[in-house]
Short mmCIF file of C-alpha atoms and ligand atoms in Angstrom, two decimals:
data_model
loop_
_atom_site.label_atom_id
_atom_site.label_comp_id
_atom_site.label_asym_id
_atom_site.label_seq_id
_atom_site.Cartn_x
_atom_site.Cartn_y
_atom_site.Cartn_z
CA UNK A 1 75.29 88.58 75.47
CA UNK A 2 76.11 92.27 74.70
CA UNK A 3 76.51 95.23 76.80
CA UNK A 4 73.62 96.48 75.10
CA UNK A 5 71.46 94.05 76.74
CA UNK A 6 72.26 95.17 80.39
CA UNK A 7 70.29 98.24 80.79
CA UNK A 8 73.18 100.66 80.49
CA UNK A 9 72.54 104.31 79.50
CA UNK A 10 74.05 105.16 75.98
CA UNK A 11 77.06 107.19 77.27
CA UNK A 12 77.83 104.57 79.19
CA UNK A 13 77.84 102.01 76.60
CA UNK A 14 80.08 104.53 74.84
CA UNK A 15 82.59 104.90 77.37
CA UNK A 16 82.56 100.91 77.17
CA UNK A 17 83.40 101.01 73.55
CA UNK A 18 85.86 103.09 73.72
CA UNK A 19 87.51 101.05 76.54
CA UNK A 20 87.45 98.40 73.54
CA UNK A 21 85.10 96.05 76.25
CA UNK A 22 82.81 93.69 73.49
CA UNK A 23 81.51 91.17 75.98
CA UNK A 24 80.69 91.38 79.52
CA UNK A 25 82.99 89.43 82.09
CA UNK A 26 81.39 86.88 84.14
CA UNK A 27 80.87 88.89 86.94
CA UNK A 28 80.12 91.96 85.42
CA UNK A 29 76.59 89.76 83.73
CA UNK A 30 75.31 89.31 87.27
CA UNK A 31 76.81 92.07 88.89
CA UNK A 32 75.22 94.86 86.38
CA UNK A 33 71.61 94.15 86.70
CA UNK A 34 71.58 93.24 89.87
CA UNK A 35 73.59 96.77 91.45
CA UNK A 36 70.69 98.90 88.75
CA UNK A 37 68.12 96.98 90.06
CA UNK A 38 69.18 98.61 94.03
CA UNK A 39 70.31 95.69 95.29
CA UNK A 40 73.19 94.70 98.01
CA UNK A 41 75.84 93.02 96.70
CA UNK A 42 78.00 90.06 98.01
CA UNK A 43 80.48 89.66 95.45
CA UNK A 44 83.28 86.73 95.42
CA UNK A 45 85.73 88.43 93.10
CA UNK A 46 89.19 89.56 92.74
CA UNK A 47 91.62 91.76 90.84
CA UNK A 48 91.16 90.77 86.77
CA UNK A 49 87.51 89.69 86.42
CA UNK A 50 86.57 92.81 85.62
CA UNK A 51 84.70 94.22 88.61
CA UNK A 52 85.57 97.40 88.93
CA UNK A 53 82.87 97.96 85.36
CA UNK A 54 81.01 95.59 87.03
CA UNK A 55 79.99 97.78 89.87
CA UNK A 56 81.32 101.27 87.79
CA UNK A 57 79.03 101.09 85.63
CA UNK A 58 75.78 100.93 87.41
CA UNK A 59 76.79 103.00 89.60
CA UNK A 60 76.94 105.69 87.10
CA UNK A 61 73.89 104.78 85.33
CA UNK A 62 71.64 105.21 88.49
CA UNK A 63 73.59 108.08 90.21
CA UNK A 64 73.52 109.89 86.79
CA UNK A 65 69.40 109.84 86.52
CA UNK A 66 69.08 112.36 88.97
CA UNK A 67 71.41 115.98 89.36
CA UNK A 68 71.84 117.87 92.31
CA UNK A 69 73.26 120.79 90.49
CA UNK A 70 76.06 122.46 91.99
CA UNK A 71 75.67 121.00 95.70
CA UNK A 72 77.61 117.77 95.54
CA UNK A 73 77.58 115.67 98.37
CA UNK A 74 79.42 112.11 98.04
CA UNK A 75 77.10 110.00 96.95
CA UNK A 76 79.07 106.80 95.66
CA UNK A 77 81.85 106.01 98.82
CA UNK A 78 84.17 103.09 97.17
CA UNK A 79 86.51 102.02 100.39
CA UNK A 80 89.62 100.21 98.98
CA UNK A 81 92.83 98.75 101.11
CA UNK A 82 95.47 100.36 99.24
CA UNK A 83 96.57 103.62 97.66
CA UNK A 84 97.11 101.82 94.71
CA UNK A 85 93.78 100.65 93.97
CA UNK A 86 92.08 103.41 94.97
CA UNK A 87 94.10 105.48 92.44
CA UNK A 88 93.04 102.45 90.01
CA UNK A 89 89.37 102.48 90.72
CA UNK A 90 89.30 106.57 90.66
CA UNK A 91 90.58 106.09 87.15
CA UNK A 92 88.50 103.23 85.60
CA UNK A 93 85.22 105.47 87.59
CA UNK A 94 86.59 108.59 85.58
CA UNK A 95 87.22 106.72 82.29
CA UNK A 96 83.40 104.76 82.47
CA UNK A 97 81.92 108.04 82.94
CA UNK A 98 83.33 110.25 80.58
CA UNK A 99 80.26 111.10 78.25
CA UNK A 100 77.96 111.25 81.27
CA UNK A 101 76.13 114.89 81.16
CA UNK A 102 76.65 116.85 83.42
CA UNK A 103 80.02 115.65 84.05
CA UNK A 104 80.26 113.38 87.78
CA UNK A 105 82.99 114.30 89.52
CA UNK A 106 85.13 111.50 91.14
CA UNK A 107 87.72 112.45 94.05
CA UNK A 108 90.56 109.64 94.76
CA UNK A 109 92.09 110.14 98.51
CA UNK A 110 94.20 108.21 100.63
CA UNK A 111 97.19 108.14 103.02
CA UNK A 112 101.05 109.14 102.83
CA UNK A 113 100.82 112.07 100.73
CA UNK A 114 100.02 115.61 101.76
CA UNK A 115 96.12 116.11 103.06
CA UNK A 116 95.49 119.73 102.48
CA UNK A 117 95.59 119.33 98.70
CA UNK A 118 92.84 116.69 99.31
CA UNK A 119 90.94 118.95 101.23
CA UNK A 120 91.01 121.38 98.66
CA UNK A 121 89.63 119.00 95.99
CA UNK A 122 86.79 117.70 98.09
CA UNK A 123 85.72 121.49 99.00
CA UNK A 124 84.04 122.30 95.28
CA UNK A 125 82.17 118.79 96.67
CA UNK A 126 82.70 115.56 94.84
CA UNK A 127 79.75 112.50 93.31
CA UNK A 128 81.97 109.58 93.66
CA UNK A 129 84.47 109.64 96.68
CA UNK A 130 87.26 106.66 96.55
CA UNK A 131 88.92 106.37 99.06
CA UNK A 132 91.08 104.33 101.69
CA UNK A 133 89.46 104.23 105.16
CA UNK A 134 92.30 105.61 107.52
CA UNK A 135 92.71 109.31 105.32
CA UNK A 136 89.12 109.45 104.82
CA UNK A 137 88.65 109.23 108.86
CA UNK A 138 91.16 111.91 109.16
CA UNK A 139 89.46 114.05 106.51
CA UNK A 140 86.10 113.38 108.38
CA UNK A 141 87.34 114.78 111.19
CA UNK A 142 88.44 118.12 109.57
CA UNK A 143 85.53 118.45 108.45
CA UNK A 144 86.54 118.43 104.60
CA UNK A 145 84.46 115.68 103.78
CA UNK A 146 80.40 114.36 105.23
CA UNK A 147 79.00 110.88 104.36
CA UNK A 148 75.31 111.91 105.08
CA UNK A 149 74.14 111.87 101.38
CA UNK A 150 75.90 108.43 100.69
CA UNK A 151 73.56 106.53 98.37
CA UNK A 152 75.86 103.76 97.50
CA UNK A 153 78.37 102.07 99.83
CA UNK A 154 81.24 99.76 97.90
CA UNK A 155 83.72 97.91 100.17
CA UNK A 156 86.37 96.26 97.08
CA UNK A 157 88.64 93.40 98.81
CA UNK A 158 87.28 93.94 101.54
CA UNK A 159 88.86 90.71 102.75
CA UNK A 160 92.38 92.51 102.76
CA UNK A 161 91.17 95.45 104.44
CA UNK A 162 90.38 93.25 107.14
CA UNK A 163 94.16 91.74 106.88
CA UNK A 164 94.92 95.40 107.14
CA UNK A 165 93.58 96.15 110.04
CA UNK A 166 90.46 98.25 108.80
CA UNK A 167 88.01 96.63 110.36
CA UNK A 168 87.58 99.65 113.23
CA UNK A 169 87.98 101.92 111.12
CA UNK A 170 85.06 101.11 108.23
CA UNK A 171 82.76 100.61 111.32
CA UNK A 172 83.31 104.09 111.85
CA UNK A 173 82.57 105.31 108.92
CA UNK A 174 79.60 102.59 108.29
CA UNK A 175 78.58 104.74 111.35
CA UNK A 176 78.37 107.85 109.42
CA UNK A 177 76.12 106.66 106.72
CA UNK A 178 72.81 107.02 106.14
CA UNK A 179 70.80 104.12 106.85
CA UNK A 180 69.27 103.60 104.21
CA UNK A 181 71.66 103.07 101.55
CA UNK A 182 73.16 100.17 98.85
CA UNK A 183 75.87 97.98 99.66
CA UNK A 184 78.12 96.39 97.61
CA UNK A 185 81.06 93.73 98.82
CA UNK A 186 83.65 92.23 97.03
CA UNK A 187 86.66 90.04 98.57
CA UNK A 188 88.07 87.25 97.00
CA UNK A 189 87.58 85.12 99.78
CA UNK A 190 84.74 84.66 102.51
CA UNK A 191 86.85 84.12 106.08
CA UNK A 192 84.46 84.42 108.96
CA UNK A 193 85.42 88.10 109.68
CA UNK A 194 84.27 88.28 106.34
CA UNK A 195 80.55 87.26 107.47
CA UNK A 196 80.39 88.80 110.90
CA UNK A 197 81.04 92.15 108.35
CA UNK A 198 77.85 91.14 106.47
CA UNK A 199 75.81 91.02 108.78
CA UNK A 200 74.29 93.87 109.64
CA UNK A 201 75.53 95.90 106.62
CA UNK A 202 74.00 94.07 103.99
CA UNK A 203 70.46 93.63 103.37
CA UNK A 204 69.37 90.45 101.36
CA UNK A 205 71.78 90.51 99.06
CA UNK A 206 72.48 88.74 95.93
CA UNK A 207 75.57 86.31 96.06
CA UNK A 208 77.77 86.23 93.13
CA UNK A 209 80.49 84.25 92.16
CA UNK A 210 81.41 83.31 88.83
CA UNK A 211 82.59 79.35 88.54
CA UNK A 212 84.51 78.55 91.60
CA UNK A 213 87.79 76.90 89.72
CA UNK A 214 90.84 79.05 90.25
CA UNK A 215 93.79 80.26 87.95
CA UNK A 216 95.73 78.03 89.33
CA UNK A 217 95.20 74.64 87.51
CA UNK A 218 94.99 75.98 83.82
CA UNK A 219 96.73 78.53 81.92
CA UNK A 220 99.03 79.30 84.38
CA UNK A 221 102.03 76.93 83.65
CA UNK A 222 103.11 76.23 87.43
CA UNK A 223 107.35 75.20 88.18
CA UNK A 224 108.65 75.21 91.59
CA UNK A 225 112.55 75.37 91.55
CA UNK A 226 114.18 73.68 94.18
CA UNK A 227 116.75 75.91 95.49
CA UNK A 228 118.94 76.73 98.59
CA UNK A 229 118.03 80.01 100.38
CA UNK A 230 121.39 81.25 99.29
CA UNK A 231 121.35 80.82 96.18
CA UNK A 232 117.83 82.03 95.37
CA UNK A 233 119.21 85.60 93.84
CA UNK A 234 121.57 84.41 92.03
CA UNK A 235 119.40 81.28 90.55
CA UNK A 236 116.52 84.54 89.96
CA UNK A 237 119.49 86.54 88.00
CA UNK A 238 120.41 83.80 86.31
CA UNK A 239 116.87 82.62 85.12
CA UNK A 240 116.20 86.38 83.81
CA UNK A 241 119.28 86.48 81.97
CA UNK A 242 119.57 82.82 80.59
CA UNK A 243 115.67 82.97 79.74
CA UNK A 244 115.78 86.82 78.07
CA UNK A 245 112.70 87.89 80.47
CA UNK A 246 111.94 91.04 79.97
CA UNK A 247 108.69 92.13 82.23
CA UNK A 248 108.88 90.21 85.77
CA UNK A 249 106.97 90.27 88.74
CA UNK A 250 108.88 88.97 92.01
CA UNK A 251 107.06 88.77 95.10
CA UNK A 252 108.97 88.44 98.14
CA UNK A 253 107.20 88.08 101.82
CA UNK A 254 108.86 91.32 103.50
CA UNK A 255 109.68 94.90 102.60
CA UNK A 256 113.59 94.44 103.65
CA UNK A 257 113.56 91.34 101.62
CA UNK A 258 112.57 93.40 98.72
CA UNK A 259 114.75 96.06 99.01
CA UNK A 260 117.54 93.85 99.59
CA UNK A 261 116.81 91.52 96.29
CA UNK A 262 116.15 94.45 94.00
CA UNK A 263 119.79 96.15 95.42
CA UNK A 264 121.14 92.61 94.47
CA UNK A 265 119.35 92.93 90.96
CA UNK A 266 120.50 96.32 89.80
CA UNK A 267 124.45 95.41 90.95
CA UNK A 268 124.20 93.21 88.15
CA UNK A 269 122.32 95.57 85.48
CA UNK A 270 119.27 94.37 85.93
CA UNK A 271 117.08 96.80 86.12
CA UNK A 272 114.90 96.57 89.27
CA UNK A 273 112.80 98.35 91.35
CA UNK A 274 110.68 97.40 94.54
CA UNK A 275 107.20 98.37 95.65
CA UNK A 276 105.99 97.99 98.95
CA UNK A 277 104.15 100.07 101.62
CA UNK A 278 107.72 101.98 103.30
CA UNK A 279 107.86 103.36 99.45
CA UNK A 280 106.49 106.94 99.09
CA UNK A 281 103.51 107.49 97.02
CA UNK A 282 105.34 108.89 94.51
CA UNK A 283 108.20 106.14 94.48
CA UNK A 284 105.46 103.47 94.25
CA UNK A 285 103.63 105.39 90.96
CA UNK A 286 106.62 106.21 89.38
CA UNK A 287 108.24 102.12 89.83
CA UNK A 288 104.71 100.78 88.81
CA UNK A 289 104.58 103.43 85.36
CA UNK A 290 108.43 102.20 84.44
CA UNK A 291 107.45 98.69 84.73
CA UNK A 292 104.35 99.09 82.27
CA UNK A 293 106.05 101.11 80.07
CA UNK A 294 108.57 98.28 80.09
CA UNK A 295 111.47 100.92 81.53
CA UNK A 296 111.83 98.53 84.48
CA UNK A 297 112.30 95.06 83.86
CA UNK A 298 111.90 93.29 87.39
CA UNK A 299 109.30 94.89 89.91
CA UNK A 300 109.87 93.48 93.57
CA UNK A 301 106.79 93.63 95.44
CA UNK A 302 105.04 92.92 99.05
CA UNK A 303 101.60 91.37 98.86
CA UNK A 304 99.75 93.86 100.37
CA UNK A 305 101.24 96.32 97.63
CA UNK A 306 100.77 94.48 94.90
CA UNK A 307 97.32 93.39 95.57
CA UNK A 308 94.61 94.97 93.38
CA UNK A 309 97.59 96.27 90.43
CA UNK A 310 96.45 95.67 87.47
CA UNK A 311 99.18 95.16 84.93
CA UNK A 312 98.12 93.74 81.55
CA UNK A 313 100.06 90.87 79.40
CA UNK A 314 102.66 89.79 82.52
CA UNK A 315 103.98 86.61 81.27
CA UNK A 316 106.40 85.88 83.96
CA UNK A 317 105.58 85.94 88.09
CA UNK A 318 108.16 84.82 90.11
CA UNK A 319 107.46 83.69 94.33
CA UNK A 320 111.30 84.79 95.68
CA UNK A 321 109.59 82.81 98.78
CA UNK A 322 106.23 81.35 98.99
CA UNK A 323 103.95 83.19 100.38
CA UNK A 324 102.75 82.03 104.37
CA UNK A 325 99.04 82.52 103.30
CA UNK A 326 98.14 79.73 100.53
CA UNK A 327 95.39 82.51 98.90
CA UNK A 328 98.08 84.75 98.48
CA UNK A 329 99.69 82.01 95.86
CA UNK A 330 96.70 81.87 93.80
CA UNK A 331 96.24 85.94 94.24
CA UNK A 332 99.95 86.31 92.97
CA UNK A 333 99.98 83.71 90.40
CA UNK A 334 96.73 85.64 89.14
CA UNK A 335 99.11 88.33 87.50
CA UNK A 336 100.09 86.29 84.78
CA UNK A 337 98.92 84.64 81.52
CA UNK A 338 98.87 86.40 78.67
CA UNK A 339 95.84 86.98 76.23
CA UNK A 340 94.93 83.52 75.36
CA UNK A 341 99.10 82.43 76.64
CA UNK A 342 99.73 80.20 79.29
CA UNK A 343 101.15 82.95 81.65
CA UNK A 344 104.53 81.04 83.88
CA UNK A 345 104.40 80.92 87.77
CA UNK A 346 108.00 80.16 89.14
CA UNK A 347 108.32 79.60 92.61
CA UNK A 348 112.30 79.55 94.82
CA UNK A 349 111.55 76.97 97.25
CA UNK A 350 113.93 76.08 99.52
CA UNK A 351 113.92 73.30 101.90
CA UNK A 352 112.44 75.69 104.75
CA UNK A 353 109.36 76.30 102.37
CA UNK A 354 107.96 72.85 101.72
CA UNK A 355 105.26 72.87 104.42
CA UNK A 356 104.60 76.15 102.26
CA UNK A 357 104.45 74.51 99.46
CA UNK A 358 102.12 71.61 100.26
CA UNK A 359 99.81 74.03 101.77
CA UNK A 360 99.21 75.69 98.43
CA UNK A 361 99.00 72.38 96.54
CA UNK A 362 95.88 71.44 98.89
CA UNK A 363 94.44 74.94 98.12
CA UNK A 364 94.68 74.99 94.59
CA UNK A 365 93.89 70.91 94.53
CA UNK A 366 97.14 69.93 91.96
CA UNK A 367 100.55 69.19 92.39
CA UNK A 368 102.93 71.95 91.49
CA UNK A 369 106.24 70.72 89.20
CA UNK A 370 109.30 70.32 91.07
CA UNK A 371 112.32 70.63 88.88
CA UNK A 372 115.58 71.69 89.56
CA UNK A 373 118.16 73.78 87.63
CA UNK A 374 121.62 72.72 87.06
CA UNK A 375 124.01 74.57 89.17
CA UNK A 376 121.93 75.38 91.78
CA UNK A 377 120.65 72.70 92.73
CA UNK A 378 119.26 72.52 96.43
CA UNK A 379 121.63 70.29 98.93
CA UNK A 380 118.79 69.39 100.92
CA UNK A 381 117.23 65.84 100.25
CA UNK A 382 113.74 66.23 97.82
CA UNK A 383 110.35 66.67 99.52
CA UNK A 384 108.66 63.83 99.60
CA UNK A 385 105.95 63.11 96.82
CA UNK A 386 102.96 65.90 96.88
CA UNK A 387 99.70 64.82 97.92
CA UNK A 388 97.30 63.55 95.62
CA UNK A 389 94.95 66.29 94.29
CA UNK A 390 92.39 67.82 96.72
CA UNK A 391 89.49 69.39 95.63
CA UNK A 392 88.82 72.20 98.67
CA UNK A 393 84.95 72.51 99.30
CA UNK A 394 83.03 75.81 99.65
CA UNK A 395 84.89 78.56 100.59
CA UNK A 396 84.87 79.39 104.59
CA UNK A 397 82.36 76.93 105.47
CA UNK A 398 84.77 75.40 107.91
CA UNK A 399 88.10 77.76 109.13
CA UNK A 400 90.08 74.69 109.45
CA UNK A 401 89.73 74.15 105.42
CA UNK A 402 91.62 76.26 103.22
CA UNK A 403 89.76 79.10 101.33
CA UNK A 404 89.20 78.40 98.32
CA UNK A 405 89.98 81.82 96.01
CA UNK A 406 87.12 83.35 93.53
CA UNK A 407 87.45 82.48 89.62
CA UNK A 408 89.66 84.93 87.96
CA UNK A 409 89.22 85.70 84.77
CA UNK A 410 92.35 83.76 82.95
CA UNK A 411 89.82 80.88 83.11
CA UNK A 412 87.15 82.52 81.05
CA UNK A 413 86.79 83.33 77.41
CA UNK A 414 86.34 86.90 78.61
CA UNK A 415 90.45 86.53 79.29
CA UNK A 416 91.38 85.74 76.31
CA UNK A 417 88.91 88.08 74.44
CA UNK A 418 89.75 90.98 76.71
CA UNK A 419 93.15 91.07 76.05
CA UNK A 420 93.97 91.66 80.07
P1 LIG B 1 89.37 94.55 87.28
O1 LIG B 1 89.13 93.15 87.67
O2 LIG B 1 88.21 95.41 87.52
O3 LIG B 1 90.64 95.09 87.89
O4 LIG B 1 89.60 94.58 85.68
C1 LIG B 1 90.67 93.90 85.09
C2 LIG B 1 90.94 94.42 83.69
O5 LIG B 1 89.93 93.98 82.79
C3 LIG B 1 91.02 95.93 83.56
O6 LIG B 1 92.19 96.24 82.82
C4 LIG B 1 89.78 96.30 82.77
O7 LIG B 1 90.03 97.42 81.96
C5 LIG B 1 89.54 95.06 81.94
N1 LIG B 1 88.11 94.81 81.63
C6 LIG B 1 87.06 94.97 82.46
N2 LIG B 1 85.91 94.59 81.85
C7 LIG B 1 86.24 94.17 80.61
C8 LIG B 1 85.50 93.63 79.51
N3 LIG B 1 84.19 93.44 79.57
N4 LIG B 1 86.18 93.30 78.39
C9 LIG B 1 87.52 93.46 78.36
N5 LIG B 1 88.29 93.97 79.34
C10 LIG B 1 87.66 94.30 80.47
#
């Protein structure tokens, strides 16, 4: 089905062409009609199945049928758990809505850089406000920005704000809206915080959730390397070099930990740099922009800042340790396959890590290859045989199951069309 189809306005469809978007994405089929039809939203979705168009561009449709002029108040809030995403939605927002007349302005704020030049930009009022909930609290309360005209509420991964800490804070500034108002959620999983934050804010809303397999079991070729703690740089230096990779993404657990392994990295002219939430603002664009523009070849991240990055055509992700949360496998192993490619998903697992290890192969429901590589080969005795494949039930039903993570689009057609 076409974009044509959906009910979009023609410079919307425009701005869709010249994004180079031919078919809708899963999500974005449901999610379109449904958000121009005024509906609340609960969304099962994460980074890469397209939902930022998906609720972009109805946003813009219905906010655009009706002017108010010169007096702007926000009327789209989009509430996102990093800096990086926001910065990411702001953009996609600007991109989908540049034929829209007259012109919508979209403001992107959030924390660590200075406030008054925020302040500034909001004054000359904005349409769509993006934003991350601790710097818009503190612009509330100077005053340099009011929620009373909010039409349309967005929370995106709203399940890591909540791993954030945010919950306080967006119940403040739920607090500020007006009451009557749309709400749309997306999180990639549904934990029972996750609920208890429904209720109340969203009003019969329509569920979506494209085909609950994950990345994990298909294009995404899966190794884990068996490997002493030790030896893990070296084994990761070795890998890149022996291997010729040229764009990596390394995920290690803690901010030292990534600061440490991409010291390691550069001593031996590999060209690495980290990203993770001690980095400035400007540190964190300027590492992400050399590693697109294929200037940097390793980038060494933290979950939380790599979460919601979109980086097109990454054939290589590498787990320096497993992550402690199982979803945060599948969310990091998301980052790779190529157009139509099997993307590669190498894990460093060390004896310490196989209760790690098992954890995600219950999640994901398949047994992840063990192999080792000559040379550094762990001392510690194999772990014992994985357990037979597990398929995980509904998502959340029961906290003592393991979430099971939303579709993504490296399953779907749309993937391999898109070129993502
Ligand atoms: P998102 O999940 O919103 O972060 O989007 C992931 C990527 O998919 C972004 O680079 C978008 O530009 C791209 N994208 C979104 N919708 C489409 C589409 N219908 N066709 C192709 N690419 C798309």
């Amino acid at each position: 089905m076409p974009f044509s189809t959906l009910g979009l306005s023609a410079p919307l469809l425009r701005a869709i062409a010249d994004a180079g978007y031919t078919t809708p994405s899963p999500i974005q089929l449901q999610a379109i009609p449904a958000v121009l039809g005024g509906h609340d939203l609960l969304a099962a979705a994460q980074t890469g199945t397209g939902k930022t168009a998906g609720f972009a561009l109805p946003i813009l449709h219905r906010i655009s049928q009706k002017s108010y002029g010169n007096n702007r108040p926000v009327r789209v809030l989009i509430l996102t758990p990093t800096r990086e995403l926001a910065a990411q939605v702001g953009e996609s927002v600007g991109k989908y809505g540049a034929h829209l007349h007259p012109r919508l302005k979209t403001e992107v704020v959030f924390g660590g850089v200075k406030i008054n030049p925020q302040m500034m930009r909001l004054r000359g009022g904005v349409d769509v406000l993006v934003a991350t909930p601790g710097r818009l609290l503190d612009l509330i309360s100077q005053n340099a920005a009011k929620l009373d005209k909010v039409e349309t509420l967005v929370l995106d991964e709203a399940d890591r704000m909540l791993d954030m800490g945010f919950i306080r804070d967006i119940r403040k500034i739920i607090a500020l809206l007006p009451k009557k108002r749309q709400n749309l959620l997306f999180s990639a999983t549904f934990s029972d915080d996750i609920r208890k934050l429904t209720i109340g804010l969203l009003v019969n809303p329509i569920k979506i959730e494209v085909a609950p397999r994950n990345t994990a079991a298909e294009l995404v070729e899966q190794i884990a390397y068996l490997v002493n703690k030790t030896d893990k740089a070296k084994l990761l230096c070795h890998l890149i070099k022996e291997k010729d990779w040229r764009q990596v993404l390394v995920f290690t657990t803690t901010k030292h930990g990534a600061n440490r392994l991409t010291e390691k990295l550069n001593k031996v002219d590999i060209k690495a740099a980290a990203i993770h939430g001690n980095k400035s603002q400007g540190a964190r664009t300027s590492a992400l922009a050399g590693f697109k523009a294929g200037e940097i070849r390793v980038l060494v991240a933290t979950d939380v800042a790599a979460r919601g990055i979109d980086i097109a055509l990454l054939p290589h992700v590498v787990n320096f340790e497993l992550p402690r949360a199982p979803e945060d496998y599948v969310h990091r192993i998301g980052r790779t396959g190529r157009a139509g490619e099997a993307g590669q998903a190498i894990s460093l697992v060390s004896h310490e890590e196989y209760s790690f290890l098992r954890l995600i192969e219950k999640l994901i429901g398949n047994s992840i290859k063990r192999e080792q590589i000559a040379g550094f080969e762990a001392s510690e005795i194999a772990p014992p045989e994985p357990p037979k494949p597990v398929r995980s039930t509904r998502p959340g039903r029961n906290s003592n199951q393991p979430r099971k993570p939303a579709a993504n689009l490296t399953n779907s057609r749309f993937r391999t069309n898109a070129g993502v």
